[in-house]
PDB file of C-alpha atoms and ligand atoms in Angstrom:
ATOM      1  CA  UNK P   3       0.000   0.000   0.000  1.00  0.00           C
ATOM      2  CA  UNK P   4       1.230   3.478  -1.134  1.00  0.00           C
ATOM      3  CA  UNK P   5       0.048   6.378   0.670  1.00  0.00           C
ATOM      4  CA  UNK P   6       0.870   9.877  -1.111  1.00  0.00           C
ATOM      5  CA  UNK P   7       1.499  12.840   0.693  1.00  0.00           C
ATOM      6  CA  UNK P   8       1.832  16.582  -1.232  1.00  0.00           C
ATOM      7  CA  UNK P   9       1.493  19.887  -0.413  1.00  0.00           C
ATOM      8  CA  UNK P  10       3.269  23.418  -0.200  1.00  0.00           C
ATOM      9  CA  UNK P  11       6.099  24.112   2.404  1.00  0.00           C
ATOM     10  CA  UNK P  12       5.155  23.841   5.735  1.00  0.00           C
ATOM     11  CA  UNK P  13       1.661  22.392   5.504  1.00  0.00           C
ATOM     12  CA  UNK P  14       2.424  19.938   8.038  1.00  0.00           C
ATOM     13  CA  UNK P  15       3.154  16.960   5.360  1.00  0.00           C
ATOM     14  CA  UNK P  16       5.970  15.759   7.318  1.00  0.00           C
ATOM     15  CA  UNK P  17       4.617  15.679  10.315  1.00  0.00           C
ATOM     16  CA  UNK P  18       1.542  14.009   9.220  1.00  0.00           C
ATOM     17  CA  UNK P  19       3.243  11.391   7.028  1.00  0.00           C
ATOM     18  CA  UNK P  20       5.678  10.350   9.583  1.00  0.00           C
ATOM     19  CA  UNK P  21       2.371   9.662  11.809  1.00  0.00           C
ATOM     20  CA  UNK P  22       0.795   7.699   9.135  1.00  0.00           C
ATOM     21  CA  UNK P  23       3.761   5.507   8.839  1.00  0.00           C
ATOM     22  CA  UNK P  24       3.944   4.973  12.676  1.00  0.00           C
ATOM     23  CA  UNK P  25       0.252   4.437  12.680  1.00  0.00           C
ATOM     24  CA  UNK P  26       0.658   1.169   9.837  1.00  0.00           C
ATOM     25  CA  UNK P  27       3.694   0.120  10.273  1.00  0.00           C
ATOM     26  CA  UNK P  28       4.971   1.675   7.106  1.00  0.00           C
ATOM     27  CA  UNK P  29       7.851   3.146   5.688  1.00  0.00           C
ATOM     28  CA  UNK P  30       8.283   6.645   5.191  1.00  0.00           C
ATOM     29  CA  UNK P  31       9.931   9.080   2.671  1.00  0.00           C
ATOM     30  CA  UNK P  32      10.516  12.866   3.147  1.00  0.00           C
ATOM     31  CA  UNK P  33      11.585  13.338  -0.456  1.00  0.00           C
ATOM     32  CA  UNK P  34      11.840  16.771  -0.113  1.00  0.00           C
ATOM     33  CA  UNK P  35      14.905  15.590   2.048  1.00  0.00           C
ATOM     34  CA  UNK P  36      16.759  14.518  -1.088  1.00  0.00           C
ATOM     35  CA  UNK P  37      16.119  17.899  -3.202  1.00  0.00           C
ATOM     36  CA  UNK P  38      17.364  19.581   0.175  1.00  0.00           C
ATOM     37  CA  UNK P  39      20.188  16.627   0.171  1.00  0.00           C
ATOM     38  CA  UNK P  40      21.610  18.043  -3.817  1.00  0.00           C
ATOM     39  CA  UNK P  41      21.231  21.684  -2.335  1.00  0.00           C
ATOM     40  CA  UNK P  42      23.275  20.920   0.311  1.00  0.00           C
ATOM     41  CA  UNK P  43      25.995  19.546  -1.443  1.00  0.00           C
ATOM     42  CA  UNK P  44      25.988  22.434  -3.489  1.00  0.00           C
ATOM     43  CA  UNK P  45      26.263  24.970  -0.511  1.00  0.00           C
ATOM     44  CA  UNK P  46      29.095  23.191   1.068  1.00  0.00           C
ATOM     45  CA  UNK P  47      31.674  23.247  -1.602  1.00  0.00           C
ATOM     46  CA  UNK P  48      30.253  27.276  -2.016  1.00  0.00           C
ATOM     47  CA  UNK P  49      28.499  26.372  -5.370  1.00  0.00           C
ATOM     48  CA  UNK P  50      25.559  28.421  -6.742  1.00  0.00           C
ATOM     49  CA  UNK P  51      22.458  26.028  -6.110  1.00  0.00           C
ATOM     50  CA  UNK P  52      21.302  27.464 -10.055  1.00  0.00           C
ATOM     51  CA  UNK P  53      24.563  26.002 -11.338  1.00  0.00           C
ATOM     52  CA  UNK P  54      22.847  23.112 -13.511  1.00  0.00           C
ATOM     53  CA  UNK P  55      25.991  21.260 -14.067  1.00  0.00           C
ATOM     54  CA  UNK P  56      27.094  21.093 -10.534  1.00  0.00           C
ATOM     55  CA  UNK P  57      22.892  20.100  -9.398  1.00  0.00           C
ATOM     56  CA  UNK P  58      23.190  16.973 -11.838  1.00  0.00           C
ATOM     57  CA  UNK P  59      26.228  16.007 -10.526  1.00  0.00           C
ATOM     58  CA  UNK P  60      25.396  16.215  -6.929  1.00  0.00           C
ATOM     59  CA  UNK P  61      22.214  14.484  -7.907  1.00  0.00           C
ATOM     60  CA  UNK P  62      23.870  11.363  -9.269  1.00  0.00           C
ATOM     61  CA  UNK P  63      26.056  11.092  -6.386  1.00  0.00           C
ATOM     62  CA  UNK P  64      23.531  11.494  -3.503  1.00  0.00           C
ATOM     63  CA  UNK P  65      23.834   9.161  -1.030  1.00  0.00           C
ATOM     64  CA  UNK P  66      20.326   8.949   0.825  1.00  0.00           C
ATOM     65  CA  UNK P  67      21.739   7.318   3.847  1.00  0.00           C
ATOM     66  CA  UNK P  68      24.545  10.460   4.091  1.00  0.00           C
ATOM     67  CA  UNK P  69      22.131  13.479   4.010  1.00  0.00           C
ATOM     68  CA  UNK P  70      22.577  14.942   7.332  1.00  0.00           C
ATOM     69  CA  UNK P  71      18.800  15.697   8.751  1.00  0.00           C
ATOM     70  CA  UNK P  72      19.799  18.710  11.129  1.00  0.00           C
ATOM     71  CA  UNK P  73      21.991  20.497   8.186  1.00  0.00           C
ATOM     72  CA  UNK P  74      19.459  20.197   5.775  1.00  0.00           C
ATOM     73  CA  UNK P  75      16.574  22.223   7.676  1.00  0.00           C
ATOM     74  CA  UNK P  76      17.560  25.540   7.207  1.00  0.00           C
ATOM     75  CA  UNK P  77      15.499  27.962   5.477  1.00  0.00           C
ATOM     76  CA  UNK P  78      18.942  28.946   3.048  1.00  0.00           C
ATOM     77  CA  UNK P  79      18.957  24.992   2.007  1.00  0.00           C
ATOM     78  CA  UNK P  80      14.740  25.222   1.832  1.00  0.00           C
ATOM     79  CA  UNK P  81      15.273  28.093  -0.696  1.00  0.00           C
ATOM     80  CA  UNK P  82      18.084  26.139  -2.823  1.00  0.00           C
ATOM     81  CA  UNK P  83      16.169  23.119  -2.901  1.00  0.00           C
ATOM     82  CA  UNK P  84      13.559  24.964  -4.936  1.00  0.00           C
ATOM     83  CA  UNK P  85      16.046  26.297  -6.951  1.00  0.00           C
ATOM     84  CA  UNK P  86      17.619  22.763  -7.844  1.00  0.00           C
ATOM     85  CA  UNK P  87      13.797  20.973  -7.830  1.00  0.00           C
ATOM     86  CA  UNK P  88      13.128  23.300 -11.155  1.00  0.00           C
ATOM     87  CA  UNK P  89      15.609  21.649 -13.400  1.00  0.00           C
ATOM     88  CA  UNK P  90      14.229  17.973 -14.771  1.00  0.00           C
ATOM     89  CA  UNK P  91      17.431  16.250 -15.332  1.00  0.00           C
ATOM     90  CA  UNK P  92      17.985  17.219 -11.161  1.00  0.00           C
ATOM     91  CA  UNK P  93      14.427  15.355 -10.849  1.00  0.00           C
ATOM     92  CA  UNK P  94      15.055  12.605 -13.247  1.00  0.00           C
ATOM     93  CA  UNK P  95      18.089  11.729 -11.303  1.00  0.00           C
ATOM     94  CA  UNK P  96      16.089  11.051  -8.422  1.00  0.00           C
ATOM     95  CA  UNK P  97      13.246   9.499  -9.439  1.00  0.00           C
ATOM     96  CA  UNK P  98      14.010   5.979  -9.545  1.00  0.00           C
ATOM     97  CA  UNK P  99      15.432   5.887  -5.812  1.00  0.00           C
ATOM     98  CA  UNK P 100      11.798   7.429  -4.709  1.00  0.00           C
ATOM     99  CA  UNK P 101       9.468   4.872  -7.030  1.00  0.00           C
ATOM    100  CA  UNK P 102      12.004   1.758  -5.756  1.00  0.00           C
ATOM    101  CA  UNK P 103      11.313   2.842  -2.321  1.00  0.00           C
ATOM    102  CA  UNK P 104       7.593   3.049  -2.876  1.00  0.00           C
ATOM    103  CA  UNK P 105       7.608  -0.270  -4.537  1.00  0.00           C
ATOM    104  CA  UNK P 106      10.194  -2.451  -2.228  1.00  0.00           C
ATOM    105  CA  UNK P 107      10.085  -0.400   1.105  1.00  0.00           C
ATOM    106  CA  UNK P 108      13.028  -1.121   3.638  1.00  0.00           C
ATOM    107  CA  UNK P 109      12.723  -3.571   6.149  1.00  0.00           C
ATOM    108  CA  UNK P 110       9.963  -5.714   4.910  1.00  0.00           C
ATOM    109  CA  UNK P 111       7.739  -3.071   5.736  1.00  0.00           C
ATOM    110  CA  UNK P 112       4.507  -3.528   4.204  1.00  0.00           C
ATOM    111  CA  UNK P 113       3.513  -0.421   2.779  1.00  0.00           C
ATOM    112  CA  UNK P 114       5.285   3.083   2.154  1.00  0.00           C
ATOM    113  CA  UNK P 115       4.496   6.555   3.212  1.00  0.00           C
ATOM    114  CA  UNK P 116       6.238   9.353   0.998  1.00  0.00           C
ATOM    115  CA  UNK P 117       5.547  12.995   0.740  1.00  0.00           C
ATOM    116  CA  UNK P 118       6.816  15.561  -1.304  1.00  0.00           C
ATOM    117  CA  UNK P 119       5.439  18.045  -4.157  1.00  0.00           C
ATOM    118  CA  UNK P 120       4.923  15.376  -6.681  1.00  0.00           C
ATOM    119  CA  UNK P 121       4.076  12.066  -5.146  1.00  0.00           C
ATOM    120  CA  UNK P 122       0.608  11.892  -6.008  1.00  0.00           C
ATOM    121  CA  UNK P 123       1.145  12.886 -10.160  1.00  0.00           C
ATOM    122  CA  UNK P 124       4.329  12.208 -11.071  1.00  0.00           C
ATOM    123  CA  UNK P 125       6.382   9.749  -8.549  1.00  0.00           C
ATOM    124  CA  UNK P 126       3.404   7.472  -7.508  1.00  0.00           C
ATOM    125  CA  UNK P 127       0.370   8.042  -9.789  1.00  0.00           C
ATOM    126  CA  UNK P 128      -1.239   4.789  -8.634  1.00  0.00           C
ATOM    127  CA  UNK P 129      -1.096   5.498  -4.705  1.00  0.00           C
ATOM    128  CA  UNK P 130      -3.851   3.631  -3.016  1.00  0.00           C
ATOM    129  CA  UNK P 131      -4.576   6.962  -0.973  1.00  0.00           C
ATOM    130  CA  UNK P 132      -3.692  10.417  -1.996  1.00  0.00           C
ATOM    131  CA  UNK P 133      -3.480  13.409   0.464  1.00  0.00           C
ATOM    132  CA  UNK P 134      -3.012  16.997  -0.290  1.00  0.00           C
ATOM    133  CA  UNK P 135      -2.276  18.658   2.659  1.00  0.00           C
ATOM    134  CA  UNK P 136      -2.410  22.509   2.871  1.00  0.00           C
ATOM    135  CA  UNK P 137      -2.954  25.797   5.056  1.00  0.00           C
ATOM    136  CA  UNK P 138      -2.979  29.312   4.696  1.00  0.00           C
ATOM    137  CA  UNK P 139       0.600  31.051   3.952  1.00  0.00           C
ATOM    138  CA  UNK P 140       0.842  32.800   6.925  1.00  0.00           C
ATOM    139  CA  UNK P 141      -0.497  30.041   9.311  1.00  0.00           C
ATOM    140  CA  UNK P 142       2.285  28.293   7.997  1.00  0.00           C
ATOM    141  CA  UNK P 143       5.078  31.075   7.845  1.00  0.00           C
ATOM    142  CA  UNK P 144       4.200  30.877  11.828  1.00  0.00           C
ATOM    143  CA  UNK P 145       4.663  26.581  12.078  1.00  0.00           C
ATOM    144  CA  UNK P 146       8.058  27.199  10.306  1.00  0.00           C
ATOM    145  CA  UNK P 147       9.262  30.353  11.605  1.00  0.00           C
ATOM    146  CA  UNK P 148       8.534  28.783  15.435  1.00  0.00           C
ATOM    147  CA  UNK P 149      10.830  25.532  13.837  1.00  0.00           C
ATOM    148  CA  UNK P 150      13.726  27.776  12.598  1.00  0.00           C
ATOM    149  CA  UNK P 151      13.609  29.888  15.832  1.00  0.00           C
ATOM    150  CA  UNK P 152      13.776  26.501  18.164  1.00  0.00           C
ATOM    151  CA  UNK P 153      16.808  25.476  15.559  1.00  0.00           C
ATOM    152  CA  UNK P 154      18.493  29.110  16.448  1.00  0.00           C
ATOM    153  CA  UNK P 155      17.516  31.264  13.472  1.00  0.00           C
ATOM    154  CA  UNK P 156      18.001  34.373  13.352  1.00  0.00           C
ATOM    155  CA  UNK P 157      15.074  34.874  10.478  1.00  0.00           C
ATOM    156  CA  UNK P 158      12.060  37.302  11.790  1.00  0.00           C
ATOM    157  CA  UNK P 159       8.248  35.809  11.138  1.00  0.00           C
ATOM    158  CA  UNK P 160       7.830  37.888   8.061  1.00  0.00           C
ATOM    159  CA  UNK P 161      11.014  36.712   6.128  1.00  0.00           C
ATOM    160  CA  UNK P 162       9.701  33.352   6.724  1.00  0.00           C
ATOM    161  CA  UNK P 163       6.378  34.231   5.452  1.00  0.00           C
ATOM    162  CA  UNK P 164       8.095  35.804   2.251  1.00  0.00           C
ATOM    163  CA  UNK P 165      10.290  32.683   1.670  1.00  0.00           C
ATOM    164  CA  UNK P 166       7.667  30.162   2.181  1.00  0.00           C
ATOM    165  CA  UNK P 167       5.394  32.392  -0.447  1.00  0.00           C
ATOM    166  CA  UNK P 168       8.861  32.515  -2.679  1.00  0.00           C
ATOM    167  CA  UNK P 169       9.243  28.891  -2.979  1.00  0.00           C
ATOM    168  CA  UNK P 170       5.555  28.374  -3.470  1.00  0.00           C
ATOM    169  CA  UNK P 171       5.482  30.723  -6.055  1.00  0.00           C
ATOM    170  CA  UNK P 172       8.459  28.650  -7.679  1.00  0.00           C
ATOM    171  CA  UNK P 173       7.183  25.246  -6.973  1.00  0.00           C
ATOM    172  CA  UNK P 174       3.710  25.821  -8.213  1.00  0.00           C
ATOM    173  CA  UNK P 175       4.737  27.737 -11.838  1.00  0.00           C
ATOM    174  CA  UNK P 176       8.019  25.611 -12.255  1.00  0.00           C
ATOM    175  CA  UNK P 177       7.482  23.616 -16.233  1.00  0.00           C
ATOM    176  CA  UNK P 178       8.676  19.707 -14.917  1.00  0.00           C
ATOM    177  CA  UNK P 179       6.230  18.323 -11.948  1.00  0.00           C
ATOM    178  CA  UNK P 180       4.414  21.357 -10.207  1.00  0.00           C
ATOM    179  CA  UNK P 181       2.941  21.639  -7.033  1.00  0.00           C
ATOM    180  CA  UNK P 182      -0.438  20.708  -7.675  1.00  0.00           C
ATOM    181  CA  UNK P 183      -3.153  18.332  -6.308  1.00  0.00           C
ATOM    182  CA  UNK P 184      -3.713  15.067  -8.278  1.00  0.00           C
ATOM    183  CA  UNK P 185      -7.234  15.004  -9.365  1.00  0.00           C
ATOM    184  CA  UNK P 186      -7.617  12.204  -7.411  1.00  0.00           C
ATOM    185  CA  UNK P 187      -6.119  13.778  -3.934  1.00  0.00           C
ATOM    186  CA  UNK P 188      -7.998  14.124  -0.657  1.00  0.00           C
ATOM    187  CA  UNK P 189      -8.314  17.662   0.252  1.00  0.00           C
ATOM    188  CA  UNK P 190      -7.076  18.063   4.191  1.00  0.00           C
ATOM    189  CA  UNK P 191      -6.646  22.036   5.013  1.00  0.00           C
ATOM    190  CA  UNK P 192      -4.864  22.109   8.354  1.00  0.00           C
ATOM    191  CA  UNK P 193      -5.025  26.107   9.084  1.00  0.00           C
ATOM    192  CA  UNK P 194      -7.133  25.137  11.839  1.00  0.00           C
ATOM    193  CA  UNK P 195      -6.836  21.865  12.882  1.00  0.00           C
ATOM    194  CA  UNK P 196      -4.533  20.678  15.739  1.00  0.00           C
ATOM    195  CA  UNK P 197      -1.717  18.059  14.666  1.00  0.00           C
ATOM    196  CA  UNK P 198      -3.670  14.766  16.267  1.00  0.00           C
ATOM    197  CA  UNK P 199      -7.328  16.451  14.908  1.00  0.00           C
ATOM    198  CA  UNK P 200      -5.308  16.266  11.113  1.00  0.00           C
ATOM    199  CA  UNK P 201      -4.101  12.691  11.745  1.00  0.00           C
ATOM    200  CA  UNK P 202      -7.402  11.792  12.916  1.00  0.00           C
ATOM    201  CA  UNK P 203      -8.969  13.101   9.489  1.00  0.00           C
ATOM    202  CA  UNK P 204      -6.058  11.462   7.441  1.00  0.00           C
ATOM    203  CA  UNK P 205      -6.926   8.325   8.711  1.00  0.00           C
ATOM    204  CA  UNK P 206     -10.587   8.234   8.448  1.00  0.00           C
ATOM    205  CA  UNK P 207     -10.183   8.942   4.757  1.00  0.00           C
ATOM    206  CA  UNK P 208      -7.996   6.165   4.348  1.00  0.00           C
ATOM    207  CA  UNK P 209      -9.994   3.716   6.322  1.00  0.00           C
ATOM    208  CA  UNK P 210     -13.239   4.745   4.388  1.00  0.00           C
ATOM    209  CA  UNK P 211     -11.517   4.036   0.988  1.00  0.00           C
ATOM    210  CA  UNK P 212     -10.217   0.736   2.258  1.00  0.00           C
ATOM    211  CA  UNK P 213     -13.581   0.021   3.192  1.00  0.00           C
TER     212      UNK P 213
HETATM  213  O1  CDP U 305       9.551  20.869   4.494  1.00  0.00           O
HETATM  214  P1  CDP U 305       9.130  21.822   3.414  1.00  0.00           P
HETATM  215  O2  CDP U 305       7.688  21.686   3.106  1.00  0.00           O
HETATM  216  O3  CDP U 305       9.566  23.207   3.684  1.00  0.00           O
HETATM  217  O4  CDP U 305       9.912  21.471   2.097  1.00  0.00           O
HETATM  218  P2  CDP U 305      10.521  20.087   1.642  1.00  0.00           P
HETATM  219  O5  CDP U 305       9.411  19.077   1.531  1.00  0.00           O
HETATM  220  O6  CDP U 305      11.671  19.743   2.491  1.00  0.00           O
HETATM  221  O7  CDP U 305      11.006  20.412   0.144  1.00  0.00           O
HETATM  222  C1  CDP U 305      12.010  21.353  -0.145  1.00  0.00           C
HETATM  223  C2  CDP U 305      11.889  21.743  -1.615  1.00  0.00           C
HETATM  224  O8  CDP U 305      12.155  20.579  -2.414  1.00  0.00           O
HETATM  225  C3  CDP U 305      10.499  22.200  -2.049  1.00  0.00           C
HETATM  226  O9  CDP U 305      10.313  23.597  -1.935  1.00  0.00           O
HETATM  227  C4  CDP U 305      10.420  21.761  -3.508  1.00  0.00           C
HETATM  228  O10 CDP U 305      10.957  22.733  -4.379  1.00  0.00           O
HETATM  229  C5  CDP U 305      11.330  20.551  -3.555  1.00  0.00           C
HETATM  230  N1  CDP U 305      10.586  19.279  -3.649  1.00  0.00           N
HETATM  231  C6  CDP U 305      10.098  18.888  -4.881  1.00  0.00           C
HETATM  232  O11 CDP U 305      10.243  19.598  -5.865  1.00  0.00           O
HETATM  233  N2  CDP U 305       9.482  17.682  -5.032  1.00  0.00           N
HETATM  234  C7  CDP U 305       9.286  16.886  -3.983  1.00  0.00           C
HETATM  235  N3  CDP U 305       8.681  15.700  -4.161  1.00  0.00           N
HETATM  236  C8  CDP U 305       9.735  17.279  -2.708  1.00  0.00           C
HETATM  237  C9  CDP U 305      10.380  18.497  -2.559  1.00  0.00           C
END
């Protein structure tokens, strides 16, 4: 069983996703972990995250297991991931690992979890359930700016806002898999519901579609 999680920055995908895959014993994928995984790669030998050449390469080469989760989580990496994300050949290089992990997930786990931008239309397009989890910009400038600040950023609420609307802005008009529901995605706005109210949800629409 595939379950298919999308949605813009900070929606509360991750948090969701990883519940769902506690919840079923599944296996889970942040795979916006790997586009943050090239960007970071790029930043650390001081290369320009729009430097195509250097994006492919570090593509290639990811190693999944070596992307360092704390590293990865700062708002400069979120903002070069979306810069990297745009270019297909960056996308095509990752593809496979994401769709093998879908299909065969680690430790004989019986289903997979993954969420992204793309899951539900271009990774996974036959995921048993589809979720398309959302919220309101700034409700979710405030869930990411409280994250940075608890990680020791220095960034105020409203340059969060205006990078989260930045990279939405580039991950919803970009030409190669755009940010967009699947026309077969469950709707689940979480502006106002409370992280267990939007598991709850999640996994009533699951259980009525598996009957
Ligand atoms: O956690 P947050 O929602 O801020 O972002 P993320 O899921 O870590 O993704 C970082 C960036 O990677 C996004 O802004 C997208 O540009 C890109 N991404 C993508 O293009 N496709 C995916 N399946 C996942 C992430």
């Amino acid at each position: 069983m595939i379950i298919a999680v999308d949605g813009p920055a900070a929606a509360g995908k991750g948090t969701l996703a990883r519940a769902l895959a506690a919840h079923y014993g599944f296996a889970y994928l942040d795979t916006g972990s790997l586009y943050r995984g090239v960007a970071h790669a790029l930043l650390k030998d001081g290369l320009a995250p729009g430097d195509a050449d250097a994006a492919l390469k570090a593509a290639e080469n990811l190693d999944p297991g070596l992307i360092d989760p704390v590293a990865i989580r700062t708002a400069e990496v979120g903002d070069a991931a979306s810069i990297v994300a745009v270019m297909p050949p960056v996308r095509a290089a990752i593809l496979a690992f994401q769709r093998h992990f879908a299909a065969f997930p680690p430790d004989g786990a019986k289903g997979a979890v993954l969420d992204g931008r793309d899951i539900g239309t271009i990774v996974c397009p036959d995921a048993d359930i589809k979720l398309y989890v959302t919220a309101s910009p700034e409700v979710r400038a405030k869930r990411r700016f409280l994250e940075l600040q608890a990680a020791g950023s220095p960034l105020s609420e409203a340059e969060v806002l205006a990078d989260v609307m930045a990279r939405d802005k580039r991950d919803t008009e970009r030409a190669t898999s755009p940010l967009k529901p699947a026309e077969d995605a469950h709707l689940l706005d979480t502006s106002n519901l409370s992280i267990e109210t939007a598991f709850g949800s999640a996994v009533d629409i699951i259980e009525t579609h598996r009957g």
